mmCIF file of C-alpha atoms in Angstrom:
data_model
loop_
_atom_site.group_PDB
_atom_site.id
_atom_site.type_symbol
_atom_site.label_atom_id
_atom_site.label_comp_id
_atom_site.label_asym_id
_atom_site.label_seq_id
_atom_site.Cartn_x
_atom_site.Cartn_y
_atom_site.Cartn_z
ATOM 1 C CA MET K 1 0.000 0.000 0.000
ATOM 2 C CA ARG K 2 2.931 2.336 0.654
ATOM 3 C CA ALA K 3 4.011 1.826 -2.949
ATOM 4 C CA ILE K 4 0.600 2.821 -4.325
ATOM 5 C CA SER K 5 0.305 5.841 -2.027
ATOM 6 C CA GLY K 6 3.900 6.761 -2.894
ATOM 7 C CA LEU K 7 3.149 6.672 -6.609
ATOM 8 C CA TRP K 8 0.037 8.792 -6.148
ATOM 9 C CA ARG K 9 1.778 11.316 -3.892
ATOM 10 C CA TRP K 10 4.777 11.806 -6.199
ATOM 11 C CA ARG K 11 2.841 12.060 -9.480
ATOM 12 C CA HIS K 12 2.940 15.862 -9.863
ATOM 13 C CA ASN K 13 5.250 16.913 -7.048
ATOM 14 C CA PRO K 14 7.891 19.395 -8.315
ATOM 15 C CA LEU K 15 10.445 17.949 -5.867
ATOM 16 C CA ARG K 16 9.993 14.476 -7.316
ATOM 17 C CA ARG K 17 13.146 12.759 -8.483
ATOM 18 C CA THR K 18 13.254 9.976 -11.032
ATOM 19 C CA THR K 19 14.599 7.636 -8.351
ATOM 20 C CA ASP K 20 11.534 8.326 -6.182
ATOM 21 C CA LEU K 21 9.255 7.101 -8.950
ATOM 22 C CA VAL K 22 11.508 4.128 -9.671
ATOM 23 C CA GLU K 23 11.438 3.195 -5.981
ATOM 24 C CA ALA K 24 7.648 3.386 -5.830
ATOM 25 C CA TRP K 25 7.180 1.381 -9.052
ATOM 26 C CA LEU K 26 9.691 -1.182 -7.798
ATOM 27 C CA ALA K 27 7.757 -1.609 -4.548
ATOM 28 C CA LEU K 28 4.495 -1.999 -6.482
ATOM 29 C CA ALA K 29 6.055 -4.609 -8.794
ATOM 30 C CA ALA K 30 7.445 -6.487 -5.759
ATOM 31 C CA ILE K 31 4.013 -6.543 -4.099
ATOM 32 C CA LEU K 32 2.392 -7.889 -7.262
ATOM 33 C CA LEU K 33 5.076 -10.557 -7.675
ATOM 34 C CA ILE K 34 4.735 -11.623 -4.034
ATOM 35 C CA LEU K 35 0.936 -11.786 -4.273
ATOM 36 C CA VAL K 36 0.749 -13.502 -7.682
ATOM 37 C CA ALA K 37 4.032 -15.176 -8.680
ATOM 38 C CA ALA K 38 5.052 -16.585 -5.282
ATOM 39 C CA PRO K 39 1.798 -18.547 -4.789
ATOM 40 C CA LEU K 40 1.983 -19.844 -8.379
ATOM 41 C CA ILE K 41 5.569 -21.018 -7.815
ATOM 42 C CA GLY K 42 4.544 -22.642 -4.527
ATOM 43 C CA ALA K 43 1.619 -24.419 -6.199
ATOM 44 C CA ALA K 44 3.834 -25.664 -9.047
ATOM 45 C CA VAL K 45 6.531 -26.952 -6.674
ATOM 46 C CA GLY K 46 3.905 -28.537 -4.395
ATOM 47 C CA ALA K 47 2.201 -30.290 -7.327
ATOM 48 C CA SER K 48 5.523 -31.546 -8.659
ATOM 49 C CA ALA K 49 6.557 -32.792 -5.202
ATOM 50 C CA GLN K 50 3.150 -34.442 -4.746
ATOM 51 C CA ASP K 51 3.499 -36.343 -8.033
ATOM 52 C CA ALA K 52 7.035 -37.501 -7.176
ATOM 53 C CA LEU K 53 6.160 -38.485 -3.604
ATOM 54 C CA GLN K 54 2.981 -40.339 -4.569
ATOM 55 C CA GLN K 55 4.983 -42.262 -7.183
ATOM 56 C CA SER K 56 7.485 -43.090 -4.432
ATOM 57 C CA VAL K 57 4.580 -44.310 -2.256
ATOM 58 C CA ARG K 58 3.390 -46.602 -5.072
ATOM 59 C CA ASP K 59 6.920 -47.901 -5.706
ATOM 60 C CA GLN K 60 7.526 -48.603 -2.016
ATOM 61 C CA ARG K 61 4.198 -50.415 -1.676
ATOM 62 C CA GLN K 62 5.169 -52.694 -4.556
ATOM 63 C CA ALA K 63 8.712 -53.314 -3.288
ATOM 64 C CA ARG K 64 8.062 -53.656 0.461
ATOM 65 C CA HIS K 65 6.030 -56.408 2.061
ATOM 66 C CA GLU K 66 4.601 -56.831 5.541
ATOM 67 C CA VAL K 67 5.401 -60.313 6.849
ATOM 68 C CA ALA K 68 4.834 -62.127 10.117
ATOM 69 C CA ALA K 69 7.881 -62.874 12.261
ATOM 70 C CA THR K 70 8.205 -65.191 15.248
ATOM 71 C CA VAL K 71 10.327 -64.391 18.305
ATOM 72 C CA VAL K 72 13.105 -66.922 18.926
ATOM 73 C CA LYS K 73 14.609 -65.123 21.919
ATOM 74 C CA LYS K 74 14.801 -61.660 23.443
ATOM 75 C CA LEU K 75 18.138 -59.850 23.278
ATOM 76 C CA SER K 76 19.560 -57.319 25.702
ATOM 77 C CA ARG K 77 19.493 -53.639 24.763
ATOM 78 C CA SER K 78 22.178 -52.466 22.382
ATOM 79 C CA PRO K 79 24.954 -50.448 24.096
ATOM 80 C CA LEU K 80 24.543 -47.826 21.354
ATOM 81 C CA GLU K 81 20.898 -47.213 22.167
ATOM 82 C CA PRO K 82 20.018 -44.161 24.260
ATOM 83 C CA ASP K 83 19.692 -44.316 28.021
ATOM 84 C CA PRO K 84 16.557 -46.372 28.825
ATOM 85 C CA GLU K 85 15.473 -43.817 31.432
ATOM 86 C CA THR K 86 15.359 -41.014 28.855
ATOM 87 C CA SER K 87 14.161 -43.021 25.857
ATOM 88 C CA SER K 88 10.379 -43.135 25.962
ATOM 89 C CA ALA K 89 10.047 -43.681 22.192
ATOM 90 C CA ARG K 90 11.518 -47.198 22.409
ATOM 91 C CA ASP K 91 9.649 -48.311 25.532
ATOM 92 C CA ALA K 92 7.276 -50.507 23.499
ATOM 93 C CA HIS K 93 10.059 -51.963 21.291
ATOM 94 C CA SER K 94 12.523 -54.774 22.000
ATOM 95 C CA ARG K 95 15.512 -56.310 20.217
ATOM 96 C CA VAL K 96 14.861 -59.930 19.435
ATOM 97 C CA GLN K 97 16.127 -62.774 17.328
ATOM 98 C CA ALA K 98 13.334 -63.829 15.022
ATOM 99 C CA ASP K 99 12.435 -66.111 12.139
ATOM 100 C CA TRP K 100 10.320 -65.053 9.174
ATOM 101 C CA THR K 101 9.488 -66.214 5.685
ATOM 102 C CA ALA K 102 10.337 -63.824 2.852
ATOM 103 C CA PRO K 103 7.800 -63.096 0.102
ATOM 104 C CA ASP K 104 9.924 -65.213 -2.265
ATOM 105 C CA GLY K 105 9.517 -68.222 0.083
ATOM 106 C CA THR K 106 12.965 -68.299 1.705
ATOM 107 C CA VAL K 107 13.185 -68.679 5.494
ATOM 108 C CA ARG K 108 15.158 -65.879 7.153
ATOM 109 C CA HIS K 109 16.621 -65.468 10.637
ATOM 110 C CA GLY K 110 18.073 -62.341 12.247
ATOM 111 C CA THR K 111 18.038 -59.605 14.845
ATOM 112 C CA VAL K 112 15.138 -57.167 14.525
ATOM 113 C CA ILE K 113 13.287 -54.578 16.560
ATOM 114 C CA ALA K 114 9.922 -56.005 17.588
ATOM 115 C CA ALA K 115 6.936 -53.859 18.460
ATOM 116 C CA LEU K 116 6.487 -55.862 21.658
ATOM 117 C CA LYS K 117 7.013 -54.566 25.171
ATOM 118 C CA SER K 118 7.970 -57.915 26.705
ATOM 119 C CA PRO K 119 8.500 -60.519 23.964
ATOM 120 C CA HIS K 120 8.557 -64.247 24.683
ATOM 121 C CA PRO K 121 9.674 -67.079 22.380
ATOM 122 C CA GLY K 122 6.858 -67.913 19.998
ATOM 123 C CA ASP K 123 5.280 -64.435 20.023
ATOM 124 C CA HIS K 124 4.327 -63.100 16.590
ATOM 125 C CA PHE K 125 4.791 -59.561 15.243
ATOM 126 C CA THR K 126 4.976 -57.931 11.827
ATOM 127 C CA ILE K 127 8.010 -56.555 10.023
ATOM 128 C CA TRP K 128 8.602 -54.980 6.612
ATOM 129 C CA THR K 129 10.924 -56.713 4.161
ATOM 130 C CA ASP K 130 11.901 -56.525 0.508
ATOM 131 C CA LEU K 131 11.104 -59.384 -1.876
ATOM 132 C CA HIS K 132 14.119 -61.393 -0.633
ATOM 133 C CA GLY K 133 13.326 -60.982 3.073
ATOM 134 C CA ARG K 134 15.818 -58.227 3.956
ATOM 135 C CA ILE K 135 14.512 -55.838 6.635
ATOM 136 C CA VAL K 136 13.398 -52.463 5.252
ATOM 137 C CA GLY K 137 11.565 -49.485 6.668
ATOM 138 C CA ARG K 138 7.805 -49.066 6.613
ATOM 139 C CA PRO K 139 6.679 -47.632 3.255
ATOM 140 C CA LEU K 140 5.741 -43.988 3.079
ATOM 141 C CA ASP K 141 1.991 -43.457 3.380
ATOM 142 C CA SER K 142 -0.059 -41.132 1.175
ATOM 143 C CA ALA K 143 -0.981 -38.691 3.950
ATOM 144 C CA THR K 144 2.673 -38.173 4.935
ATOM 145 C CA ALA K 145 3.626 -37.713 1.277
ATOM 146 C CA THR K 146 0.909 -35.088 0.855
ATOM 147 C CA THR K 147 2.084 -33.273 3.997
ATOM 148 C CA HIS K 148 5.649 -33.178 2.650
ATOM 149 C CA ALA K 149 4.401 -31.873 -0.711
ATOM 150 C CA VAL K 150 2.375 -29.094 0.962
ATOM 151 C CA LEU K 151 5.385 -28.098 3.063
ATOM 152 C CA ALA K 152 7.593 -28.068 -0.052
ATOM 153 C CA GLY K 153 5.109 -25.822 -1.878
ATOM 154 C CA PHE K 154 4.781 -23.492 1.102
ATOM 155 C CA GLY K 155 8.562 -23.306 1.462
ATOM 156 C CA ALA K 156 8.986 -22.555 -2.259
ATOM 157 C CA ALA K 157 6.390 -19.761 -2.066
ATOM 158 C CA LEU K 158 8.148 -18.238 0.955
ATOM 159 C CA MET K 159 11.521 -18.512 -0.753
ATOM 160 C CA ALA K 160 10.186 -16.828 -3.907
ATOM 161 C CA ALA K 161 8.667 -14.004 -1.837
ATOM 162 C CA GLY K 162 11.939 -13.626 0.072
ATOM 163 C CA LEU K 163 13.954 -13.469 -3.154
ATOM 164 C CA VAL K 164 11.644 -10.808 -4.609
ATOM 165 C CA GLU K 165 11.829 -8.701 -1.452
ATOM 166 C CA GLY K 166 15.581 -9.239 -1.178
ATOM 167 C CA GLY K 167 16.038 -8.162 -4.805
ATOM 168 C CA ARG K 168 13.909 -5.054 -4.233
ATOM 169 C CA ARG K 169 15.896 -4.096 -1.138
ATOM 170 C CA LEU K 170 19.198 -4.627 -2.957
ATOM 171 C CA ILE K 171 18.133 -2.384 -5.851
ATOM 172 C CA VAL K 172 16.868 0.327 -3.466
ATOM 173 C CA TRP K 173 20.103 0.109 -1.445
ATOM 174 C CA ARG K 174 22.170 0.606 -4.606
ATOM 175 C CA MET K 175 19.978 3.554 -5.660
ATOM 176 C CA ILE K 176 20.400 5.195 -2.245
ATOM 177 C CA ARG K 177 24.180 4.717 -2.362
ATOM 178 C CA ARG K 178 24.263 6.350 -5.807
ATOM 179 C CA ARG K 179 22.108 9.205 -4.533
ATOM 180 C CA TYR K 180 24.436 9.783 -1.581
ATOM 181 C CA ALA K 181 27.462 9.680 -3.875
ATOM 182 C CA ARG K 182 25.889 12.386 -6.075
ATOM 183 C CA TRP K 183 25.126 14.475 -3.010
ATOM 184 C CA ASP K 184 28.747 14.144 -1.877
ATOM 185 C CA GLN K 185 29.939 15.286 -5.287
ATOM 186 C CA ALA K 186 27.567 18.272 -5.213
ATOM 187 C CA TRP K 187 28.739 19.241 -1.704
ATOM 188 C CA ASP K 188 32.374 18.899 -2.768
ATOM 189 C CA LYS K 189 31.744 21.421 -5.563
ATOM 190 C CA ALA K 190 29.815 23.865 -3.383
ATOM 191 C CA GLY K 191 31.676 23.192 -0.124
ATOM 192 C CA PRO K 192 34.711 25.535 -0.354
ATOM 193 C CA ASP K 193 32.574 28.584 -1.143
ATOM 194 C CA TRP K 194 29.561 27.726 1.035
ATOM 195 C CA GLY K 195 28.524 30.627 3.239
ATOM 196 C CA LYS K 196 31.120 33.117 1.916
ATOM 197 C CA ALA K 197 30.009 36.623 0.976
ATOM 198 C CA GLY K 198 29.939 37.203 -2.747
ATOM 199 C CA THR K 199 29.761 33.539 -3.654
ATOM 200 C CA GLY K 200 28.730 33.095 -7.253
ATOM 201 C CA SER K 201 29.282 36.737 -8.219
#
């Protein structure tokens, strides 16, 4: 709004400099770019991220399989795990040796993290594996992918707005420096004779 009022105020002012008008037009252009271009960029980046992430969701669902595992024995906590008194996230998980059958039919055996608070031999739980039975992470779900895409679009819009405003400020800063340099030159010319009687005669 300052840009619009600045343009209106300086239209016919005899003290108006060209740089004043350029500054006002620059601010108006920046506002329009922030209000129009930044949201369009954010929407484009968000849509692109959504397509890529949803494709990743589909790929992971095809490549990762949920299989049933059976506890063979419970293992002690790993020495690299955080202090049990401060780790509330792992309270319901235990390290166990387990057997499971891979989607390709091979029987596998190994150490896994079971979503069991106090596992006993013979207890069943589910794990995610690839086609050959190797442990993999849970596949990304659609809602999480959409959240990431929205955040990417929002971040891109903010970055575009920041770049526009940063560019505007840089141009204005350079204009002000040039203006001050011209003033210094003008004062250097007038300075030695300033205030003396008969100056200019």
